[in-house]
Coordinates of C-alpha atoms and ligand atoms in Angstrom, one line a residue:
M1 CA -15.5 -16.2 -14.6
K2 CA -16.7 -12.0 -14.7
Y3 CA -14.4 -9.5 -15.2
I4 CA -14.8 -5.9 -14.2
F5 CA -12.1 -3.2 -15.5
V6 CA -12.1 0.1 -14.0
T7 CA -10.1 2.9 -15.5
G8 CA -9.4 6.3 -15.1
G9 CA -10.2 10.1 -16.4
V10 CA -9.6 13.7 -16.6
V11 CA -6.7 13.6 -13.8
S12 CA -5.0 11.2 -12.1
S13 CA -5.2 10.9 -8.2
I14 CA -9.0 10.6 -8.4
G15 CA -8.9 7.9 -6.4
K16 CA -9.4 4.6 -8.8
G17 CA -7.5 2.7 -6.3
L18 CA -9.5 3.3 -3.9
A19 CA -12.7 3.1 -6.1
A20 CA -11.8 -0.4 -6.9
A21 CA -10.8 -1.5 -3.6
S22 CA -14.3 -0.4 -2.3
L23 CA -16.5 -1.9 -5.1
G24 CA -13.9 -5.3 -3.9
T25 CA -15.4 -4.5 -0.3
L26 CA -18.9 -4.6 -1.4
L27 CA -19.0 -7.3 -3.6
E28 CA -17.0 -9.7 -1.1
H29 CA -19.7 -8.6 1.2
R30 CA -22.3 -9.5 -1.4
G31 CA -20.5 -13.5 -0.6
L32 CA -18.8 -13.4 -3.6
K33 CA -15.5 -14.6 -4.3
I34 CA -13.4 -11.5 -6.0
L35 CA -9.8 -10.9 -6.7
I36 CA -8.1 -7.7 -7.6
Q37 CA -5.3 -6.7 -9.9
K38 CA -3.4 -3.9 -11.1
F39 CA -2.4 -3.1 -14.9
D40 CA 0.4 -0.1 -14.6
P41 CA 1.2 1.4 -18.1
Y42 CA 4.7 2.9 -17.0
L43 CA 7.7 1.0 -18.3
N44 CA 9.8 0.3 -14.5
V45 CA 9.9 -3.7 -14.2
D46 CA 8.1 -3.1 -11.1
P47 CA 7.8 0.2 -8.7
G48 CA 10.9 -0.9 -6.1
T49 CA 13.5 1.3 -8.1
M50 CA 11.4 4.2 -8.1
S51 CA 11.3 6.8 -5.5
P52 CA 8.5 6.9 -3.1
F53 CA 8.6 10.9 -3.5
Q54 CA 7.3 10.4 -6.9
H55 CA 5.2 7.0 -6.9
G56 CA 4.3 6.6 -3.4
E57 CA 4.9 3.5 -1.2
V58 CA 6.9 0.7 -2.6
Y59 CA 4.0 -2.2 -1.1
V60 CA 5.6 -5.9 -0.6
L61 CA 3.4 -8.3 -1.1
D62 CA 4.1 -12.5 0.8
D63 CA 6.0 -13.4 -1.9
G64 CA 8.4 -10.3 -2.2
A65 CA 7.2 -8.8 -5.4
E66 CA 7.5 -4.8 -5.0
T67 CA 4.3 -3.4 -5.8
D68 CA 1.8 -0.4 -6.9
L69 CA 0.5 0.8 -3.4
D70 CA -3.1 0.4 -4.7
L71 CA -2.4 -3.4 -3.7
G72 CA -2.2 -2.7 -0.1
H73 CA -5.6 -0.6 -0.4
Y74 CA -6.8 -4.1 -2.3
E75 CA -5.4 -6.2 0.9
R76 CA -6.7 -3.9 3.0
F77 CA -10.4 -3.6 1.9
T78 CA -10.7 -6.9 1.0
S79 CA -9.2 -10.3 1.9
G80 CA -7.4 -11.1 -0.4
V81 CA -3.7 -12.4 -0.2
L82 CA -1.5 -10.9 -3.4
T83 CA 0.8 -12.1 -5.1
R84 CA 3.5 -11.3 -8.1
M85 CA 0.7 -11.8 -10.4
N86 CA -1.6 -9.1 -9.5
N87 CA 0.6 -6.4 -10.2
L88 CA 1.6 -6.2 -14.5
T89 CA 3.1 -3.4 -15.8
S90 CA 4.6 -2.1 -19.2
G91 CA 7.8 -3.0 -18.4
Q92 CA 7.4 -6.8 -17.6
V93 CA 5.1 -7.1 -20.8
F94 CA 7.9 -6.1 -23.3
D95 CA 10.3 -7.7 -20.8
S96 CA 8.7 -11.0 -21.7
V97 CA 7.7 -10.2 -25.3
I98 CA 11.5 -9.5 -26.2
K99 CA 13.0 -12.4 -24.0
K100 CA 10.1 -14.8 -26.2
E101 CA 11.4 -13.0 -29.7
R102 CA 15.3 -13.8 -28.4
R103 CA 14.3 -17.8 -27.3
G104 CA 13.2 -17.5 -31.5
E105 CA 8.5 -18.3 -30.0
Y106 CA 8.1 -16.3 -32.7
L107 CA 10.1 -17.6 -35.3
G108 CA 9.3 -16.1 -38.6
K109 CA 7.1 -13.7 -37.6
T110 CA 7.4 -10.1 -37.7
V111 CA 6.4 -9.1 -33.8
Q112 CA 4.4 -6.6 -33.8
F113 CA 2.0 -4.4 -30.7
I114 CA -0.9 -6.2 -32.1
P115 CA -1.5 -8.7 -31.9
H116 CA 2.1 -10.0 -29.5
V117 CA 1.8 -7.1 -27.0
T118 CA -2.0 -7.1 -26.7
D119 CA -1.4 -10.8 -26.3
E120 CA 1.1 -11.0 -23.4
I121 CA -1.7 -8.2 -21.8
K122 CA -5.0 -10.6 -22.0
V123 CA -2.5 -13.7 -21.1
R124 CA -2.9 -12.3 -17.4
L125 CA -6.0 -11.8 -17.4
H126 CA -6.1 -15.6 -17.9
D127 CA -2.9 -16.4 -15.5
V128 CA -4.0 -14.3 -12.5
T129 CA -6.8 -16.6 -11.6
V130 CA -5.2 -20.1 -12.1
N131 CA -4.3 -20.2 -8.1
N132 CA -7.5 -19.1 -7.0
P133 CA -9.9 -21.5 -8.6
D134 CA -12.5 -20.4 -6.8
V135 CA -12.7 -16.7 -7.6
N136 CA -15.6 -15.7 -9.5
V137 CA -15.0 -11.7 -10.1
L138 CA -11.9 -9.9 -11.3
I139 CA -11.2 -6.7 -10.7
T140 CA -8.7 -5.0 -13.3
E141 CA -7.8 -1.5 -12.2
I142 CA -6.0 -0.1 -15.6
G143 CA -3.4 2.7 -14.0
G144 CA -3.1 6.4 -15.6
T145 CA -5.2 8.2 -17.5
V146 CA -7.3 7.7 -20.3
G147 CA -6.0 9.3 -23.5
D148 CA -2.5 9.1 -22.1
M149 CA -0.5 7.6 -25.2
E150 CA 1.2 4.7 -22.7
G151 CA -2.2 3.5 -21.8
L152 CA -3.1 2.8 -24.9
L153 CA -2.0 -1.0 -25.6
F154 CA -3.8 -2.0 -22.5
I155 CA -7.2 -0.3 -23.1
E156 CA -6.6 -2.3 -27.0
A157 CA -5.5 -5.9 -25.6
L158 CA -9.1 -5.4 -22.8
R159 CA -11.4 -4.1 -26.2
Q160 CA -10.1 -7.4 -27.7
F161 CA -10.4 -9.5 -24.7
T162 CA -14.2 -8.5 -24.0
L163 CA -14.7 -10.2 -27.8
E164 CA -13.2 -12.8 -26.6
V165 CA -15.4 -14.0 -23.6
G166 CA -18.6 -12.2 -24.3
K167 CA -19.8 -8.3 -23.4
E168 CA -22.3 -9.7 -20.9
N169 CA -19.2 -11.2 -18.8
V170 CA -17.1 -7.8 -18.4
C171 CA -18.5 -4.1 -17.0
F172 CA -16.7 -0.9 -17.5
I173 CA -16.5 1.5 -14.7
H174 CA -14.7 4.8 -15.9
V175 CA -13.8 6.8 -12.9
T176 CA -14.0 10.8 -13.3
L177 CA -13.6 14.0 -12.0
L178 CA -16.2 16.8 -12.0
P179 CA -14.6 20.2 -11.1
Y180 CA -16.1 22.6 -8.8
I181 CA -15.7 26.0 -10.0
K182 CA -16.6 27.9 -7.6
A183 CA -16.9 31.4 -9.5
A184 CA -19.9 30.0 -11.4
G185 CA -20.9 28.1 -8.2
E186 CA -21.4 24.7 -10.6
V187 CA -20.4 21.5 -11.1
K188 CA -19.1 21.1 -14.8
T189 CA -19.2 18.0 -16.7
K190 CA -17.7 18.5 -19.6
P191 CA -14.7 17.2 -18.7
T192 CA -15.9 13.7 -18.0
Q193 CA -17.9 14.1 -21.6
Q194 CA -14.7 14.6 -23.3
S195 CA -13.0 11.7 -21.4
V196 CA -15.6 9.3 -22.0
A197 CA -15.9 10.4 -26.3
K198 CA -11.9 9.4 -25.6
L199 CA -12.5 5.7 -24.3
R200 CA -15.2 5.4 -27.0
E201 CA -12.9 6.1 -29.6
L202 CA -10.8 3.6 -28.9
G203 CA -13.6 0.9 -28.2
I204 CA -14.8 0.9 -25.1
Q205 CA -18.2 1.6 -24.0
P206 CA -18.4 2.4 -20.2
D207 CA -21.0 0.3 -18.2
I208 CA -21.1 2.8 -15.4
I209 CA -19.3 6.0 -14.7
I210 CA -17.9 7.1 -11.7
C211 CA -17.9 10.8 -10.8
R212 CA -15.6 12.2 -8.1
T213 CA -16.7 15.0 -6.7
E214 CA -16.8 17.1 -3.4
A215 CA -20.3 17.5 -2.8
D216 CA -23.1 15.6 -4.0
L217 CA -23.8 15.1 -7.3
D218 CA -27.3 16.8 -8.7
E219 CA -30.3 15.3 -10.9
D220 CA -29.3 17.8 -14.1
S221 CA -25.7 16.7 -13.5
R222 CA -26.5 13.0 -13.5
K223 CA -29.1 13.3 -16.5
K224 CA -26.5 15.2 -18.7
I225 CA -23.7 13.1 -18.0
A226 CA -26.2 9.9 -19.0
M227 CA -27.4 11.3 -22.0
F228 CA -23.6 12.1 -23.3
C229 CA -21.6 9.1 -22.4
N230 CA -24.4 7.4 -23.7
V231 CA -25.3 5.3 -20.4
E232 CA -28.4 4.9 -18.0
K233 CA -28.9 7.9 -15.2
K234 CA -28.8 4.8 -13.0
N235 CA -25.5 3.9 -13.5
V236 CA -24.0 7.3 -13.2
V237 CA -22.7 6.9 -9.8
A238 CA -21.5 9.2 -7.1
F239 CA -18.3 9.4 -5.2
R240 CA -17.9 11.7 -3.1
D241 CA -15.2 13.0 -0.9
V242 CA -15.0 11.1 2.0
A243 CA -15.3 13.3 5.7
H244 CA -13.0 11.6 8.1
T245 CA -11.4 8.4 6.6
I246 CA -11.0 6.5 3.2
Y247 CA -12.6 3.4 4.7
E248 CA -16.3 5.4 4.6
C249 CA -15.5 4.8 1.2
P250 CA -17.5 1.7 0.2
L251 CA -20.4 2.9 2.8
D252 CA -20.5 6.2 0.2
L253 CA -20.1 4.0 -3.1
R254 CA -23.0 1.9 -2.0
R255 CA -25.3 4.7 -1.6
D256 CA -26.1 4.8 -5.6
K257 CA -26.3 0.8 -5.4
I258 CA -23.0 0.5 -7.3
D259 CA -22.6 -3.1 -6.2
R260 CA -26.3 -4.5 -7.2
L261 CA -25.4 -2.5 -11.0
V262 CA -22.5 -4.5 -11.4
V263 CA -24.0 -7.5 -10.0
D264 CA -27.0 -7.1 -12.1
K265 CA -24.7 -6.2 -15.8
I266 CA -22.8 -9.3 -15.6
G267 CA -25.5 -11.2 -14.4
L268 CA -24.2 -12.5 -11.3
G269 CA -27.5 -13.7 -9.9
H270 CA -29.2 -13.1 -6.8
T271 CA -26.6 -12.1 -4.6
P272 CA -27.8 -10.7 -1.1
P273 CA -27.0 -6.6 -0.2
P274 CA -23.5 -6.6 1.3
A275 CA -23.6 -7.3 5.3
L276 CA -21.3 -4.2 5.9
E277 CA -21.9 -3.9 9.8
G278 CA -18.3 -4.7 11.1
W279 CA -17.2 -2.5 8.3
E280 CA -19.2 0.6 9.8
R281 CA -18.5 -0.4 13.5
F282 CA -14.8 0.3 12.8
V283 CA -15.2 3.1 10.5
Q284 CA -17.8 4.5 13.7
R285 CA -15.0 3.6 15.8
V286 CA -12.4 5.8 13.5
I287 CA -15.2 8.7 13.3
H288 CA -16.1 9.1 17.2
P289 CA -12.9 7.8 19.3
K290 CA -12.8 8.4 23.1
H291 CA -8.9 8.9 23.5
K292 CA -6.4 11.1 21.5
V293 CA -2.1 10.4 21.0
T294 CA 0.0 12.1 18.6
I295 CA 2.5 9.8 16.8
A296 CA 5.4 11.6 15.7
V297 CA 6.2 9.6 12.1
A298 CA 10.1 11.0 11.6
G299 CA 11.1 10.4 7.9
K300 CA 11.9 11.9 4.6
Y301 CA 9.0 14.0 3.0
G302 CA 8.0 14.8 -0.6
L303 CA 4.7 12.8 -1.5
Q304 CA 1.8 12.4 0.3
D305 CA 1.7 8.5 0.2
A306 CA 5.1 8.0 0.9
Y307 CA 4.5 5.8 3.9
K308 CA 1.1 5.1 3.3
S309 CA 0.6 1.8 4.8
I310 CA 2.4 2.7 8.5
Y311 CA -0.3 5.9 8.4
E312 CA -3.4 3.4 7.9
S313 CA -2.1 0.6 10.3
L314 CA -1.5 3.4 13.0
I315 CA -5.6 4.0 12.2
H316 CA -6.3 0.5 12.6
A317 CA -4.4 0.5 15.7
G318 CA -6.2 3.1 17.3
A319 CA -9.7 2.1 16.2
H320 CA -9.0 -1.2 18.2
H321 CA -8.0 1.1 21.1
N322 CA -11.2 3.7 20.7
T323 CA -8.3 6.2 19.8
K324 CA -7.4 8.9 17.3
V325 CA -4.1 9.0 17.0
K326 CA -2.6 12.6 15.2
I327 CA 0.2 12.2 12.9
L328 CA 2.8 15.0 13.3
R329 CA 5.2 14.2 9.8
V330 CA 8.5 14.8 11.1
E331 CA 11.2 15.9 8.9
A332 CA 14.6 14.4 10.6
E333 CA 16.5 16.9 9.5
D334 CA 14.9 19.4 11.3
V335 CA 15.7 17.2 14.6
E336 CA 18.7 17.6 14.2
A337 CA 18.8 21.2 13.2
R338 CA 16.3 22.1 15.8
G339 CA 17.1 19.8 18.4
A340 CA 14.9 16.6 19.4
K341 CA 12.8 18.2 22.2
D342 CA 12.1 21.3 20.7
V343 CA 10.4 19.4 17.2
L344 CA 9.4 16.0 19.6
G345 CA 8.4 17.6 23.1
D346 CA 5.0 17.3 22.5
V347 CA 4.1 13.7 21.0
D348 CA 3.4 10.6 23.0
G349 CA 4.9 7.9 20.3
I350 CA 7.5 8.2 18.0
L351 CA 7.7 6.1 15.0
V352 CA 11.3 5.8 12.6
P353 CA 9.7 3.8 9.7
G354 CA 11.6 2.4 6.8
G355 CA 14.7 4.5 4.4
F356 CA 17.0 4.1 1.7
G357 CA 20.1 6.4 1.7
D358 CA 21.7 8.6 4.1
R359 CA 19.4 11.8 4.0
G360 CA 17.8 13.0 8.0
I361 CA 19.6 9.7 10.0
E362 CA 21.6 11.8 12.6
G363 CA 18.1 13.3 12.9
K364 CA 16.6 9.5 13.3
I365 CA 19.4 8.5 15.6
L366 CA 18.7 11.8 17.9
A367 CA 15.1 10.9 18.1
A368 CA 16.0 7.3 19.1
K369 CA 18.1 9.0 21.4
Y370 CA 15.1 11.5 22.7
A371 CA 12.7 8.6 22.8
R372 CA 15.3 6.3 25.0
E373 CA 15.7 8.5 27.3
E374 CA 12.7 10.5 27.8
L375 CA 11.0 7.1 28.2
I376 CA 8.9 7.7 25.2
P377 CA 7.2 5.0 23.0
Y378 CA 9.4 4.2 20.1
F379 CA 8.8 2.1 17.4
G380 CA 11.6 1.3 14.8
I381 CA 10.3 -0.1 11.5
C382 CA 13.4 -1.7 9.7
L383 CA 15.2 1.2 8.7
G384 CA 14.2 2.7 12.0
M385 CA 15.2 -0.9 14.0
Q386 CA 18.7 -0.1 12.5
I387 CA 18.7 3.3 13.6
A388 CA 17.8 1.7 17.0
T389 CA 20.9 -0.2 17.3
I390 CA 23.0 2.2 16.2
E391 CA 21.8 4.9 18.2
F392 CA 22.0 2.2 21.6
A393 CA 25.5 1.0 20.4
R394 CA 26.8 4.8 20.0
H395 CA 25.6 6.4 23.6
V396 CA 25.1 3.2 25.7
C397 CA 27.8 0.8 24.6
K398 CA 29.7 4.1 24.1
L399 CA 31.3 2.6 20.5
K400 CA 31.9 5.9 19.1
G401 CA 31.5 5.3 15.2
A402 CA 29.2 3.0 15.3
N403 CA 27.0 3.3 12.1
S404 CA 25.2 1.3 9.5
T405 CA 27.9 0.2 6.1
E406 CA 25.0 1.8 4.1
F407 CA 26.2 5.3 5.7
D408 CA 29.4 5.0 5.8
R409 CA 31.4 2.0 4.6
T410 CA 34.3 2.1 6.7
C411 CA 32.6 3.3 10.2
A412 CA 34.6 2.1 13.3
H413 CA 31.7 -0.2 14.4
P414 CA 29.5 -1.5 11.3
I415 CA 26.6 -2.5 14.1
I416 CA 24.7 -3.1 10.6
S417 CA 26.2 -4.4 7.8
L418 CA 26.0 -6.4 4.2
Q419 CA 25.2 -9.8 4.7
E420 CA 27.3 -12.3 2.8
E421 CA 25.3 -12.9 -0.4
Q422 CA 24.9 -9.6 -0.4
I423 CA 28.0 -8.2 -1.2
G424 CA 29.0 -7.7 -4.9
V425 CA 25.4 -7.6 -6.0
E426 CA 25.1 -4.8 -8.6
D427 CA 21.3 -4.9 -9.7
M428 CA 19.3 -3.0 -7.7
G429 CA 15.9 -4.3 -9.0
A430 CA 14.3 -6.9 -6.5
T431 CA 17.6 -7.7 -5.7
M432 CA 17.2 -7.6 -1.3
R433 CA 15.5 -9.4 1.1
L434 CA 12.2 -9.6 -0.2
G435 CA 8.4 -10.9 1.1
S436 CA 7.7 -13.1 3.9
C437 CA 9.5 -15.4 5.8
E438 CA 9.0 -17.4 9.2
S439 CA 11.0 -16.1 12.4
I440 CA 11.2 -17.3 15.8
V441 CA 9.7 -15.5 19.2
F442 CA 11.5 -15.8 22.3
P443 CA 9.1 -16.3 25.0
G444 CA 9.2 -14.2 28.0
T445 CA 9.5 -10.6 25.5
K446 CA 7.6 -7.9 24.9
A447 CA 6.8 -9.3 21.3
A448 CA 6.3 -12.6 22.6
E449 CA 3.9 -10.8 24.9
L450 CA 2.4 -8.5 21.9
Y451 CA 2.3 -11.7 19.5
G452 CA -0.3 -14.1 21.8
H453 CA 3.0 -15.8 22.5
A454 CA 3.1 -17.0 19.0
E455 CA 6.4 -18.7 18.8
S456 CA 6.5 -18.3 15.1
I457 CA 5.4 -15.9 13.1
H458 CA 5.6 -14.7 9.4
E459 CA 6.5 -10.9 8.5
R460 CA 7.1 -9.1 4.8
H461 CA 10.9 -7.7 4.3
R462 CA 12.0 -4.8 2.0
H463 CA 15.9 -4.6 3.1
R464 CA 19.8 -5.0 2.2
Y465 CA 21.1 -4.7 5.1
E466 CA 21.6 -6.2 8.6
F467 CA 22.3 -6.2 12.6
N468 CA 25.8 -7.2 12.2
P469 CA 26.0 -10.9 14.8
D470 CA 29.6 -9.8 15.4
Y471 CA 28.0 -6.6 17.8
Q472 CA 24.8 -9.1 19.2
E473 CA 26.9 -9.9 23.0
A474 CA 27.7 -6.5 23.2
L475 CA 24.5 -5.1 22.6
Q476 CA 22.6 -7.6 25.0
E477 CA 25.0 -7.0 27.6
A478 CA 24.4 -3.5 27.6
G479 CA 20.4 -4.3 28.2
M480 CA 19.0 -4.6 24.7
V481 CA 17.0 -7.8 24.1
I482 CA 17.0 -9.5 20.6
S483 CA 13.2 -11.0 20.5
S484 CA 13.1 -12.5 17.1
V485 CA 15.1 -13.9 14.9
S486 CA 14.8 -15.0 11.5
A487 CA 14.1 -19.1 11.4
K488 CA 16.1 -20.0 8.2
E489 CA 19.2 -17.7 8.9
G490 CA 19.1 -16.8 12.6
L491 CA 19.1 -12.8 11.6
V492 CA 18.0 -10.4 14.1
E493 CA 14.4 -9.4 13.3
I494 CA 13.5 -7.6 16.6
V495 CA 14.8 -5.8 19.6
E496 CA 13.4 -4.3 22.4
L497 CA 14.5 -2.7 25.5
P498 CA 13.1 -4.1 29.0
S499 CA 13.8 -1.0 30.8
H500 CA 11.6 0.9 28.6
P501 CA 7.7 1.0 28.5
F502 CA 8.0 0.6 25.0
F503 CA 11.1 0.8 23.0
L504 CA 10.8 -1.5 19.9
G505 CA 12.3 -2.4 16.3
A506 CA 11.7 -4.7 13.9
Q507 CA 13.6 -5.6 11.3
F508 CA 10.2 -6.5 8.9
H509 CA 7.5 -4.1 7.9
P510 CA 4.5 -5.1 10.0
E511 CA 2.7 -2.2 8.1
F512 CA 2.1 -4.4 4.8
Q513 CA -0.2 -7.3 6.9
S514 CA -2.9 -4.5 9.4
K515 CA -6.2 -4.9 8.3
P516 CA -9.3 -2.1 9.2
N517 CA -10.4 -5.0 11.9
H518 CA -7.3 -6.8 12.8
P519 CA -4.5 -4.2 13.6
H520 CA -1.0 -5.7 13.3
P521 CA 0.1 -6.6 17.2
L522 CA 2.9 -4.4 17.0
F523 CA 1.4 -1.6 16.0
A524 CA -1.9 -2.5 19.0
G525 CA 1.1 -2.4 21.3
F526 CA 2.6 0.7 20.5
V527 CA -0.6 2.7 20.1
A528 CA -1.5 1.4 23.7
A529 CA 1.7 2.4 25.2
A530 CA 1.3 5.8 23.8
L531 CA -2.0 6.0 25.0
E532 CA -0.6 5.2 28.4
Y533 CA 1.8 7.7 28.2
S534 CA 0.1 10.5 26.8
Q535 CA -2.5 9.8 30.6
K536 CA 0.4 10.2 32.7
Ligands
LIG601 N1 17.9 1.1 3.8 C1 17.7 -0.1 5.0 C2 18.2 -1.5 4.6 O1 19.0 -1.1 3.0 C3 16.6 -0.1 5.4 C4 15.7 -0.6 3.9 C5 14.4 -0.2 4.5 O2 14.1 0.1 5.5 N2 13.2 -0.5 4.1 O3 18.6 -2.2 4.8

């Protein structure tokens, strides 16, 4: 087993996750069996309780784990299907140590940061591969920035671990930023030098330094970094801002042969250079599309990354149809303030994503109404599906006061409501309907057509409220088709309107299962409908 550790320096958000994922792509295309995981130093047990406006999207795995959005990059850039074992937080580490202490597992001992907490971290480096016996390279990204107090225990654990498994089996990669100072017309290496010095103080000498730069990395800077950071010049790798799409990242990192450097460092033998033809073709389709559509994503905005996987899925589906998808970020409250026509008048498709809380709800309902009445393709995801049914109940079935009990607990018509098992649940962490479950798709529906007539599908969930079965009949009689229900409980999974070119809502999150060369069928169908609409 070989180990790659990816740390970050200078500033956060420099693309460590993309660097780790891209390295995964390169090694996998060399024929190696890799697995990627992330260690996050914050104290939340998982990011499920964090606002997406602070931390970005919560990415949900098959097994229901609510994880960091970098795991989304890992799944999209490699073939691995990840589990809750692939995201470890300080919250989990401490939770486990304290539970063990209470159970008396350390009886007689003083429980300490070293060795008890660091041991707990090291255990994960073994356990994560237990169910993946054929994996030969484990890539672990350490969240945060080297020098942060909260990351110290993780770095210390890696130092100890390296001694235990042997330096020859470990490769440390440090990702840093080379700022460009306009006034001086120069790229500066000092922050990189200082951040590597910080790492060496903690007992770790990086083997490879990935330098995030706006443009190219000149020879002088490479030499300087090599000398001051104590690495060979060839191990200073440039990671430039990509011009068009994040899927260029593996191609960019390949220019300085990072995969080769890693393979040599940890002795992975003779593997052929990565065969990336399929990946390159995908990138070309993203960069040089024939057509263009504009899709409005009507949500709540704060941080760029709140709807990350949805944007990526639209790119995958666009590439599939040779189409550039221009995303119009629509603040749902604006639709309410300015009117749907004003905000959405020029778009070819409207997507209402998932969400929690009542801000922007009425704007989203107006967006769904506008899409339905104007025959504009509509795709509702999770909350977006609930919005579509509420809108239909209010304006087609004339059920005045139709709503979700999430927004109005005592509404006249609770179209969306809590299931029995959710009533009385008080803990907020990991108590929703989470993860992959099987659903039945009914033949003859749009959904069945899009899923290639599959009778059974598996999709990932993250929600608490459900379509209320008491209202199924009324909505069906008025023309809404229920095209999929969960196999076990019969809960409504997909609704659609056959009288409309494309009006579909899914209670699950298809965006967590779309990949560059395998767009999710619902996204592919939505973008195709938007393209058709744009050409009319
Ligand atoms: N707030 C809604 C629920 O809990 C929708 C959740 C979501 O969109 N992920 O059911």
